[in-house]
Short mmCIF file of C-alpha atoms in Angstrom, two decimals:
data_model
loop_
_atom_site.label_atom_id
_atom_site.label_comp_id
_atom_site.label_asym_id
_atom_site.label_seq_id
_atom_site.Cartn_x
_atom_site.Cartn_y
_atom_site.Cartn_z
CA UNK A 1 0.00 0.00 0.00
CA UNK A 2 0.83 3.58 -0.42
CA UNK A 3 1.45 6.10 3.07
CA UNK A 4 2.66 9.38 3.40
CA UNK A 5 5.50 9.74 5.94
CA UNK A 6 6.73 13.13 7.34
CA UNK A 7 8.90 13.61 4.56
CA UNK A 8 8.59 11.48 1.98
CA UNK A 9 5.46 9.00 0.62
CA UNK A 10 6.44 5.48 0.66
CA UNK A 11 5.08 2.60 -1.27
CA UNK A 12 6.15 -0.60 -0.11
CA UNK A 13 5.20 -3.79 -2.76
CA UNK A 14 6.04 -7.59 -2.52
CA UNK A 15 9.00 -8.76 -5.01
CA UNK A 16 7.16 -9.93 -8.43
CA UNK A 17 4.27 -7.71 -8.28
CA UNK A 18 3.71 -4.59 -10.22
CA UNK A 19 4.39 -0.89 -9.21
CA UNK A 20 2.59 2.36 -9.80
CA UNK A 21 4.23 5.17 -8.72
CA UNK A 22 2.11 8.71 -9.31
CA UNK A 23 2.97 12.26 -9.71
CA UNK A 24 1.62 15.72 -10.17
CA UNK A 25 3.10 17.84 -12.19
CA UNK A 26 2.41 21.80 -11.64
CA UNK A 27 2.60 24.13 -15.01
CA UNK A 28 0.66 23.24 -17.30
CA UNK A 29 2.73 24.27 -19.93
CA UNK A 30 5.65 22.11 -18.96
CA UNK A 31 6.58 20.26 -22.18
CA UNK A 32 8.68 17.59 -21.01
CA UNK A 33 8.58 15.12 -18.36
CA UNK A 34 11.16 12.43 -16.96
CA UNK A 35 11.51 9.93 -14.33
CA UNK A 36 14.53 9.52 -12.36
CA UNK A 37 15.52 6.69 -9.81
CA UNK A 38 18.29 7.62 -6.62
CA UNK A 39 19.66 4.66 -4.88
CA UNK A 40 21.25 6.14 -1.15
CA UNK A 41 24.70 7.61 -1.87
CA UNK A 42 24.37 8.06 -5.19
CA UNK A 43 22.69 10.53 -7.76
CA UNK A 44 19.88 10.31 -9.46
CA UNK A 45 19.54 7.75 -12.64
CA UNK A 46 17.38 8.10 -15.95
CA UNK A 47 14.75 5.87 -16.20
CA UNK A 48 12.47 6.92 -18.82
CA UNK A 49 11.32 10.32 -20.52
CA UNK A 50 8.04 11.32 -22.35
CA UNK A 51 7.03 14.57 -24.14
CA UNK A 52 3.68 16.21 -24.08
CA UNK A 53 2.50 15.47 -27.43
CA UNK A 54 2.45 11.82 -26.01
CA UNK A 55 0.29 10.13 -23.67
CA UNK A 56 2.36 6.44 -23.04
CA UNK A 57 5.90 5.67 -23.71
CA UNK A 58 7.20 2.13 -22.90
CA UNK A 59 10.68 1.15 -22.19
CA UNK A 60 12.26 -2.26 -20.25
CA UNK A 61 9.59 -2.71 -17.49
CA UNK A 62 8.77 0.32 -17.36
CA UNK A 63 6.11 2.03 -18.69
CA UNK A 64 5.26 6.39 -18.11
CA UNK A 65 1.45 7.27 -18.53
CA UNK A 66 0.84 11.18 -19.12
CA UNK A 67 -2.33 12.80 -18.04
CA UNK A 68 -2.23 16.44 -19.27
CA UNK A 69 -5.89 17.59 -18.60
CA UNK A 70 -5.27 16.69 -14.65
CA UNK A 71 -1.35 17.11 -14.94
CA UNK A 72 -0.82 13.68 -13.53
CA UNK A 73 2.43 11.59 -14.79
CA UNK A 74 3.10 7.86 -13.61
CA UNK A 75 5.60 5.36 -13.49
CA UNK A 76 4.81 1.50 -13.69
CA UNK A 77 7.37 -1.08 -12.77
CA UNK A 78 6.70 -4.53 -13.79
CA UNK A 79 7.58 -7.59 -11.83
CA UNK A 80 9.42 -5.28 -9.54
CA UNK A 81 12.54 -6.61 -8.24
CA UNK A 82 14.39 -5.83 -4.89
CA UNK A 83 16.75 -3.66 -6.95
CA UNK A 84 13.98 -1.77 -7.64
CA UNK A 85 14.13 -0.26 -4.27
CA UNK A 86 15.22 3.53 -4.22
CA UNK A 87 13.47 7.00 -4.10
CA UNK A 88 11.74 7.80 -7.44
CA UNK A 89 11.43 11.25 -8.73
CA UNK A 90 9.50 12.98 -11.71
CA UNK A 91 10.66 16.19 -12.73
CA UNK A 92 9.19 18.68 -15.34
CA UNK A 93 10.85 21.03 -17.78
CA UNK A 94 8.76 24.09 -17.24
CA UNK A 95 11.65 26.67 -19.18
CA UNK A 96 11.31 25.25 -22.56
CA UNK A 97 14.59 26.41 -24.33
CA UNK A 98 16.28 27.34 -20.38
CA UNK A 99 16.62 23.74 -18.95
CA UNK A 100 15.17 24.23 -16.04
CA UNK A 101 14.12 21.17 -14.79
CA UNK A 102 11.98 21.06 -11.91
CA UNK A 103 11.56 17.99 -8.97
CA UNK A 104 8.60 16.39 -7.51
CA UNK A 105 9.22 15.72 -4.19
CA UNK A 106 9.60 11.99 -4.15
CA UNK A 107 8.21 8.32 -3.94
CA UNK A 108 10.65 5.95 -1.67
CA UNK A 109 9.75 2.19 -3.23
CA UNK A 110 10.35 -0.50 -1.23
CA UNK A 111 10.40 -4.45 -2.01
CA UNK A 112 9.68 -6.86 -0.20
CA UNK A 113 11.44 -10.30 -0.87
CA UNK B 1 32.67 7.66 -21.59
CA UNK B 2 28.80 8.08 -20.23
CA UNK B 3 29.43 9.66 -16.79
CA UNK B 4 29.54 12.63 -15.18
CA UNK B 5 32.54 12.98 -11.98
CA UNK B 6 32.16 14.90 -9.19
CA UNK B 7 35.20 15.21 -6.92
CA UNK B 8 35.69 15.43 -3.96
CA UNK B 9 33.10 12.88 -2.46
CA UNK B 10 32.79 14.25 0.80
CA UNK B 11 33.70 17.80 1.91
CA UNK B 12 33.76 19.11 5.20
CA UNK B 13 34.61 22.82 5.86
CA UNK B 14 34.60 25.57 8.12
CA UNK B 15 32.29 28.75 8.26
CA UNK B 16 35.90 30.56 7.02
CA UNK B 17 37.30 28.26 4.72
CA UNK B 18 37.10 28.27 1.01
CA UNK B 19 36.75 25.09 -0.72
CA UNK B 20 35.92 23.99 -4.14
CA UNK B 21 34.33 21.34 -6.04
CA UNK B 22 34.66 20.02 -9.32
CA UNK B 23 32.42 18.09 -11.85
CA UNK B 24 33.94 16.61 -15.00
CA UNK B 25 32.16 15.32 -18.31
CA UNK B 26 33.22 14.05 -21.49
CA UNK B 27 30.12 13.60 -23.40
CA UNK B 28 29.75 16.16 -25.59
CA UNK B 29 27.23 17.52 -23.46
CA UNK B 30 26.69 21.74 -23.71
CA UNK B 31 24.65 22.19 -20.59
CA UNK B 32 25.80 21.54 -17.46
CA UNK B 33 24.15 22.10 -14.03
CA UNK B 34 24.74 21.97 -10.17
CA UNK B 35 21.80 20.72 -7.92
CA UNK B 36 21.15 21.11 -4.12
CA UNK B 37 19.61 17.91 -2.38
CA UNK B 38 18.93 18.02 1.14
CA UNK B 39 18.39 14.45 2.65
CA UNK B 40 14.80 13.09 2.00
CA UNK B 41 14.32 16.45 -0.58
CA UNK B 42 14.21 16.50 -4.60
CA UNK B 43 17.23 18.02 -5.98
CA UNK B 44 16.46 21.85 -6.29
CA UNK B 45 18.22 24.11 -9.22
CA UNK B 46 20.96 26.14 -8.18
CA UNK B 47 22.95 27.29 -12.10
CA UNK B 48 22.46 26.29 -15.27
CA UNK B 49 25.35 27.08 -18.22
CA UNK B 50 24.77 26.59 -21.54
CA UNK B 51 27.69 26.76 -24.18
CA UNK B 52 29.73 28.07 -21.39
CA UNK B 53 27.72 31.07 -20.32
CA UNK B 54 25.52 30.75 -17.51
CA UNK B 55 22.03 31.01 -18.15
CA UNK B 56 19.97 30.77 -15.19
CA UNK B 57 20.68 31.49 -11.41
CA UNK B 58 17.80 30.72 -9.14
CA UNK B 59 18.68 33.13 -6.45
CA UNK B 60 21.47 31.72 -5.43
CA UNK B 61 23.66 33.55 -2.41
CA UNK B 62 26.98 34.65 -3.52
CA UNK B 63 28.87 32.43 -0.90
CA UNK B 64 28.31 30.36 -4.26
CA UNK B 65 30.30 31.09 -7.40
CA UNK B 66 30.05 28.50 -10.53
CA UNK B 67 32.86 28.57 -12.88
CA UNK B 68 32.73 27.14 -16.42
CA UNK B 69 36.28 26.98 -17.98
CA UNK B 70 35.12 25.14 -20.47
CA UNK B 71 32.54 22.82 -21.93
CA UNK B 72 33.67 19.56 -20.04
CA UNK B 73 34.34 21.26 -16.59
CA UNK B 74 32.35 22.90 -13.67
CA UNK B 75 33.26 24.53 -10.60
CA UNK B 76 31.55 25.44 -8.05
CA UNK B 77 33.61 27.67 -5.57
CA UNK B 78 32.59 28.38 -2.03
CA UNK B 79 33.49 30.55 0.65
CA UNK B 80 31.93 31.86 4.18
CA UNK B 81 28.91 28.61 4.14
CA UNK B 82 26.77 28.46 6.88
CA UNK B 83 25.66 25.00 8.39
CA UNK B 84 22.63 25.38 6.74
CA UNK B 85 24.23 24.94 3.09
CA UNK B 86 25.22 21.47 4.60
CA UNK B 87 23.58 19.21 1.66
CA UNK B 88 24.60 16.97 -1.45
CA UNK B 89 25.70 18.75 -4.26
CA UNK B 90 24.87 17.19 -7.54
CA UNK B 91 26.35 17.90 -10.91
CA UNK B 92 24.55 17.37 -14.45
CA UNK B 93 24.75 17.50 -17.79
CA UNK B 94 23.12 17.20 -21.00
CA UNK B 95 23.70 17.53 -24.73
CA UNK B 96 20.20 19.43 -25.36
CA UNK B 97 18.36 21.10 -22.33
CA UNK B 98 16.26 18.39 -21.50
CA UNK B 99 17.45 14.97 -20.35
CA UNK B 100 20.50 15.22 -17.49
CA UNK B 101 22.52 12.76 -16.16
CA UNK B 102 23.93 13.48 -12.84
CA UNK B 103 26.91 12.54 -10.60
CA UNK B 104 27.20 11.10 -7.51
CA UNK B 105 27.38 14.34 -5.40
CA UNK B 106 29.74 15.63 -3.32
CA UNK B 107 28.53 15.73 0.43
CA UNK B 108 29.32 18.95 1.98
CA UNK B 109 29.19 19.53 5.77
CA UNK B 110 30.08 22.86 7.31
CA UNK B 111 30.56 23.35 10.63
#
């Protein structure tokens, strides 16, 4: 199931199963979306990345569902493995031509073996 | 080479001292950014350059300077930090302004 800590929202899922992790996004005229994964001690890793004009993009077991009249992004994670475990983060580009990529503030995803 | 290097790995410094740290890429990549993460916090913007110049700075106190010197190296130089900039500082890059791959972060304490 899916709490909300202090700090950061936790989902905690049993090794095998399937993993939706959700996000909203805050200008709607952000363009570009992207889904990053940061084990402890390290810095965040590209998972997958999906423009506006698009509404699904697929890549290995993973899959990013866009939602632009709610401004909702998410990340599924099939048969997610214990490696799977880490904070996940969606970030928007809301400066077009500027790079200015903006954070969500976080999903920690923990399996269970 | 697909990696950005951020050196040194851990930093501790005084409230007087002047440190730097460095972030490395050879990629190709004409962006490159440094990052703020406080523990259990997204990353937040701090400088973005592009081709060398900078090209946004989100308000960031001038105890921080960035340095470009050139299009595989950043610096970020810092001098008279309170405990309160105690954080990981990530480095980035990209070849358009859009998808970034990070470092590992230098951790920075100040006491």
């Amino acid at each position: 199931g899916e709490s909300v800590g202090l700090h950061l929202p936790t989902l905690s899922v049993q090794e095998g199963d399937n993993s939706i992790i959700n996000c909203a996004y805050s200008n709607s005229a952000s363009d570009y979306f992207i889904w990053y994964k940061q084990e402890s001690g390290k810095g965040p890793q590209f998972i997958i990345d999906i423009r506006s004009n698009m509404d699904k993009r697929q890549g290995q077991r993973v899959t990013v569902l866009l939602n632009k009249t709610v401004k909702h992004l998410s990340l599924q994670i099939a048969a997610t493995q214990p490696g799977d475990s880490a904070v996940y983060f969606c970030a928007e580009n809301i400066g077009g031509s500027q790079g200015n990529l903006i954070f969500g503030k976080g999903t920690k995803l923990s399996v269970k073996p | 080479d697909t990696e950005v290097t951020q050196t040194p790995k851990h930093l501790v410094m005084g409230m007087t001292n002047k440190k730097s740290l460095k972030c490395e890429q050879h990629m190709g990549h004409r962006a490159m950014y440094w990052y703020k993460q406080k523990a259990k916090k997204p990353p937040e913007l701090m400088f973005v350059y592009s081709y060398e110049k900078l090209s946004i700075n989100e308000s960031v106190p001038s105890r921080f300077s960035p340095e470009c010197p050139n299009s595989s190296l950043l610096n970020l130089h810092l001098h008279a930090l309170q405990p309160e900039d105690s954080a990981l500082y990530l480095c980035a890059s990209s070849l358009r302004l859009e998808k970034l791959f990070f470092g590992s972060g230098t951790q920075l304490s100040v006491l």
